[in-house]
């Protein structure tokens, strides 16, 4: 097929993505809020009002549609929906029902993430994702939320990037699980919630312990969501780097794949409807392990190598391994230079196009992130957004990239 003539499928999901804690503001009942506020905090700043999306979602959703997108991926907040163990807030569920209804008013397909890096304080105080028996709490929340919202959901992600902690540790970043176990911020957070335990994923969690809890919780959540209202695709999302090997590095690459990616992909293969691919860069392996990018290589604000072609590699791997349809649930770049954002997305989308031309079933592409928002422990300094937010006035200003990608979405052509 001629590259120029290529058109994305008419029903392709062109989306933007965000997550509750990063944009809503005032998520005071979450484990992350606790971690932001302990004196020993490792967070650069607190999330505060974030982008006040909790109140401003009607205008925000209208703007996303107006820019040309047809899909909005967002998360519902467990800490609001179940503020105390077993106590469900109808008001919070109604809030998310209104958000979903607003998406439908503007013909946006809502992709709902049930867990995007935040849990209620009470869950953290019970040992969070480090305790196998706690998987049942997540499944119960998924069941209740689906009972209330399921008829309006377009697609659902159970858990966002359950492998991200393992991935970050593989990059050589601290803290290690041993360091987390005795970290002063963990002890302070436990005290703050009146417990002798505190585990919050991903910032304060022993990932080696959490891995199997996530695998179980995902399957339980999948069943809970499927047994409820609505009929929509359900899957998990994974942080997937494009893992490459230089000659002799294949064994090292495959070892990383097995421990960080495949163990989750194996579970996705047990009945999921899709696999959510979230890719920001590549990792390269040689015979001795990781080979780091050249010091002259272009880097993003996160310090990642600027390598948009990673998305194609990650899609091919995930689709080939699982045989499942792929939704790119996140791809993007933290940068102050919006021209580099456009270049990054353009090249990433060329990769998506190559996959589609080879017959790989890619259903959609969601740019991360819709707004400049709370980039977890880095705070607001890192700017992934298509839309700039002045946090003193909450005024939104779409960047050129927002309009550029929206036009591609409208036309279905690069
Ligand atoms: C997460 C987002 C995060 C983004 C950029 C992903 O790992 O799902 O919450 O903001 O990467 O770092």
PDB file of C-alpha atoms in Angstrom, residues 121-229:
ATOM      1  CA  UNK A 121      -5.937   5.483  52.584  1.00  0.00           C
ATOM      2  CA  UNK A 122      -7.637   2.566  54.341  1.00  0.00           C
ATOM      3  CA  UNK A 123      -6.376   0.180  51.643  1.00  0.00           C
ATOM      4  CA  UNK A 124      -2.789   1.420  52.077  1.00  0.00           C
ATOM      5  CA  UNK A 125      -3.187   0.979  55.826  1.00  0.00           C
ATOM      6  CA  UNK A 126      -4.047  -2.689  55.245  1.00  0.00           C
ATOM      7  CA  UNK A 127      -0.801  -3.267  53.377  1.00  0.00           C
ATOM      8  CA  UNK A 128      -2.228  -2.325  49.970  1.00  0.00           C
ATOM      9  CA  UNK A 129      -0.979  -4.273  46.998  1.00  0.00           C
ATOM     10  CA  UNK A 130       1.608  -6.173  49.005  1.00  0.00           C
ATOM     11  CA  UNK A 131      -1.038  -8.401  50.610  1.00  0.00           C
ATOM     12  CA  UNK A 132      -2.587 -11.173  48.498  1.00  0.00           C
ATOM     13  CA  UNK A 133      -5.851 -11.186  50.397  1.00  0.00           C
ATOM     14  CA  UNK A 134      -6.376  -7.496  49.551  1.00  0.00           C
ATOM     15  CA  UNK A 135      -7.104  -8.295  45.887  1.00  0.00           C
ATOM     16  CA  UNK A 136     -10.699  -8.949  46.924  1.00  0.00           C
ATOM     17  CA  UNK A 137     -11.219  -5.325  47.936  1.00  0.00           C
ATOM     18  CA  UNK A 138     -10.263  -4.112  44.494  1.00  0.00           C
ATOM     19  CA  UNK A 139     -12.582  -6.635  42.837  1.00  0.00           C
ATOM     20  CA  UNK A 140     -15.466  -5.546  45.067  1.00  0.00           C
ATOM     21  CA  UNK A 141     -14.913  -1.891  44.185  1.00  0.00           C
ATOM     22  CA  UNK A 142     -14.841  -2.806  40.476  1.00  0.00           C
ATOM     23  CA  UNK A 143     -18.098  -4.688  40.860  1.00  0.00           C
ATOM     24  CA  UNK A 144     -19.835  -1.771  42.600  1.00  0.00           C
ATOM     25  CA  UNK A 145     -18.512   0.806  40.161  1.00  0.00           C
ATOM     26  CA  UNK A 146     -19.559  -1.268  37.153  1.00  0.00           C
ATOM     27  CA  UNK A 147     -23.032  -1.776  38.611  1.00  0.00           C
ATOM     28  CA  UNK A 148     -23.404   1.992  38.665  1.00  0.00           C
ATOM     29  CA  UNK A 149     -21.523   3.024  35.541  1.00  0.00           C
ATOM     30  CA  UNK A 150     -21.182   0.031  33.242  1.00  0.00           C
ATOM     31  CA  UNK A 151     -23.897   0.961  30.762  1.00  0.00           C
ATOM     32  CA  UNK A 152     -21.981   4.129  29.858  1.00  0.00           C
ATOM     33  CA  UNK A 153     -18.433   2.715  29.653  1.00  0.00           C
ATOM     34  CA  UNK A 154     -16.810   2.349  26.213  1.00  0.00           C
ATOM     35  CA  UNK A 155     -13.820   0.217  27.269  1.00  0.00           C
ATOM     36  CA  UNK A 156     -12.215  -0.532  30.615  1.00  0.00           C
ATOM     37  CA  UNK A 157      -8.674  -0.874  31.907  1.00  0.00           C
ATOM     38  CA  UNK A 158      -8.475  -2.650  35.244  1.00  0.00           C
ATOM     39  CA  UNK A 159      -5.075  -1.584  36.565  1.00  0.00           C
ATOM     40  CA  UNK A 160      -2.756   0.978  35.027  1.00  0.00           C
ATOM     41  CA  UNK A 161       0.778  -0.306  34.519  1.00  0.00           C
ATOM     42  CA  UNK A 162       1.025  -2.890  37.301  1.00  0.00           C
ATOM     43  CA  UNK A 163       4.562  -3.567  36.011  1.00  0.00           C
ATOM     44  CA  UNK A 164       5.841   0.012  36.186  1.00  0.00           C
ATOM     45  CA  UNK A 165       7.625  -0.372  39.527  1.00  0.00           C
ATOM     46  CA  UNK A 166       9.566  -3.381  38.241  1.00  0.00           C
ATOM     47  CA  UNK A 167      10.416  -1.435  35.096  1.00  0.00           C
ATOM     48  CA  UNK A 168      11.707   1.555  37.039  1.00  0.00           C
ATOM     49  CA  UNK A 169      13.795  -0.660  39.279  1.00  0.00           C
ATOM     50  CA  UNK A 170      15.252  -2.341  36.177  1.00  0.00           C
ATOM     51  CA  UNK A 171      16.331   1.112  35.019  1.00  0.00           C
ATOM     52  CA  UNK A 172      18.457   1.155  38.144  1.00  0.00           C
ATOM     53  CA  UNK A 173      16.388   3.803  39.881  1.00  0.00           C
ATOM     54  CA  UNK A 174      15.919   3.666  43.607  1.00  0.00           C
ATOM     55  CA  UNK A 175      14.324   2.947  45.919  1.00  0.00           C
ATOM     56  CA  UNK A 176      14.727  -0.790  45.833  1.00  0.00           C
ATOM     57  CA  UNK A 177      12.191  -2.974  47.621  1.00  0.00           C
ATOM     58  CA  UNK A 178      14.559  -3.243  50.601  1.00  0.00           C
ATOM     59  CA  UNK A 179      14.874   0.529  50.790  1.00  0.00           C
ATOM     60  CA  UNK A 180      11.111   0.968  50.542  1.00  0.00           C
ATOM     61  CA  UNK A 181      10.529  -1.508  53.355  1.00  0.00           C
ATOM     62  CA  UNK A 182      12.368   0.741  55.802  1.00  0.00           C
ATOM     63  CA  UNK A 183      11.899   4.149  54.169  1.00  0.00           C
ATOM     64  CA  UNK A 184      11.192   7.000  56.615  1.00  0.00           C
ATOM     65  CA  UNK A 185       8.323   8.220  54.395  1.00  0.00           C
ATOM     66  CA  UNK A 186       6.707   4.800  54.653  1.00  0.00           C
ATOM     67  CA  UNK A 187       6.881   4.820  58.436  1.00  0.00           C
ATOM     68  CA  UNK A 188       5.563   8.386  58.576  1.00  0.00           C
ATOM     69  CA  UNK A 189       2.685   7.544  56.235  1.00  0.00           C
ATOM     70  CA  UNK A 190       1.745   4.493  58.328  1.00  0.00           C
ATOM     71  CA  UNK A 191       1.646   6.706  61.393  1.00  0.00           C
ATOM     72  CA  UNK A 192      -0.484   9.276  59.537  1.00  0.00           C
ATOM     73  CA  UNK A 193      -3.116   6.640  58.759  1.00  0.00           C
ATOM     74  CA  UNK A 194      -2.961   5.112  62.242  1.00  0.00           C
ATOM     75  CA  UNK A 195      -1.502   1.801  61.139  1.00  0.00           C
ATOM     76  CA  UNK A 196       1.754  -0.071  61.376  1.00  0.00           C
ATOM     77  CA  UNK A 197       1.586  -0.654  57.607  1.00  0.00           C
ATOM     78  CA  UNK A 198       1.461   1.586  54.588  1.00  0.00           C
ATOM     79  CA  UNK A 199       1.835   0.424  51.031  1.00  0.00           C
ATOM     80  CA  UNK A 200       0.934   2.668  48.116  1.00  0.00           C
ATOM     81  CA  UNK A 201       1.573   1.706  44.515  1.00  0.00           C
ATOM     82  CA  UNK A 202       3.793   2.715  42.826  1.00  0.00           C
ATOM     83  CA  UNK A 203       5.560   5.269  45.037  1.00  0.00           C
ATOM     84  CA  UNK A 204       5.737   3.286  48.259  1.00  0.00           C
ATOM     85  CA  UNK A 205       5.425  -0.376  47.414  1.00  0.00           C
ATOM     86  CA  UNK A 206       7.577  -3.481  47.388  1.00  0.00           C
ATOM     87  CA  UNK A 207       7.040  -4.357  43.758  1.00  0.00           C
ATOM     88  CA  UNK A 208       8.342  -7.890  44.056  1.00  0.00           C
ATOM     89  CA  UNK A 209       5.518  -8.613  46.504  1.00  0.00           C
ATOM     90  CA  UNK A 210       2.892  -6.635  44.583  1.00  0.00           C
ATOM     91  CA  UNK A 211       3.418  -8.427  41.293  1.00  0.00           C
ATOM     92  CA  UNK A 212       1.431 -11.566  42.101  1.00  0.00           C
ATOM     93  CA  UNK A 213      -1.229  -9.567  43.940  1.00  0.00           C
ATOM     94  CA  UNK A 214      -1.779  -7.521  40.790  1.00  0.00           C
ATOM     95  CA  UNK A 215      -1.977 -10.611  38.626  1.00  0.00           C
ATOM     96  CA  UNK A 216      -4.674 -12.061  40.844  1.00  0.00           C
ATOM     97  CA  UNK A 217      -6.490  -8.733  41.281  1.00  0.00           C
ATOM     98  CA  UNK A 218      -6.584  -8.195  37.539  1.00  0.00           C
ATOM     99  CA  UNK A 219      -8.308 -11.506  36.875  1.00  0.00           C
ATOM    100  CA  UNK A 220     -10.759 -10.985  39.737  1.00  0.00           C
ATOM    101  CA  UNK A 221     -11.494  -7.442  38.557  1.00  0.00           C
ATOM    102  CA  UNK A 222     -11.938  -8.620  34.985  1.00  0.00           C
ATOM    103  CA  UNK A 223     -14.598 -11.108  36.108  1.00  0.00           C
ATOM    104  CA  UNK A 224     -16.279  -8.540  38.359  1.00  0.00           C
ATOM    105  CA  UNK A 225     -16.482  -5.982  35.555  1.00  0.00           C
ATOM    106  CA  UNK A 226     -17.670  -8.551  33.021  1.00  0.00           C
ATOM    107  CA  UNK A 227     -20.424  -9.769  35.318  1.00  0.00           C
ATOM    108  CA  UNK A 228     -21.870  -6.271  35.594  1.00  0.00           C
ATOM    109  CA  UNK A 229     -23.800  -3.815  33.487  1.00  0.00           C
TER     110      UNK A 229
END
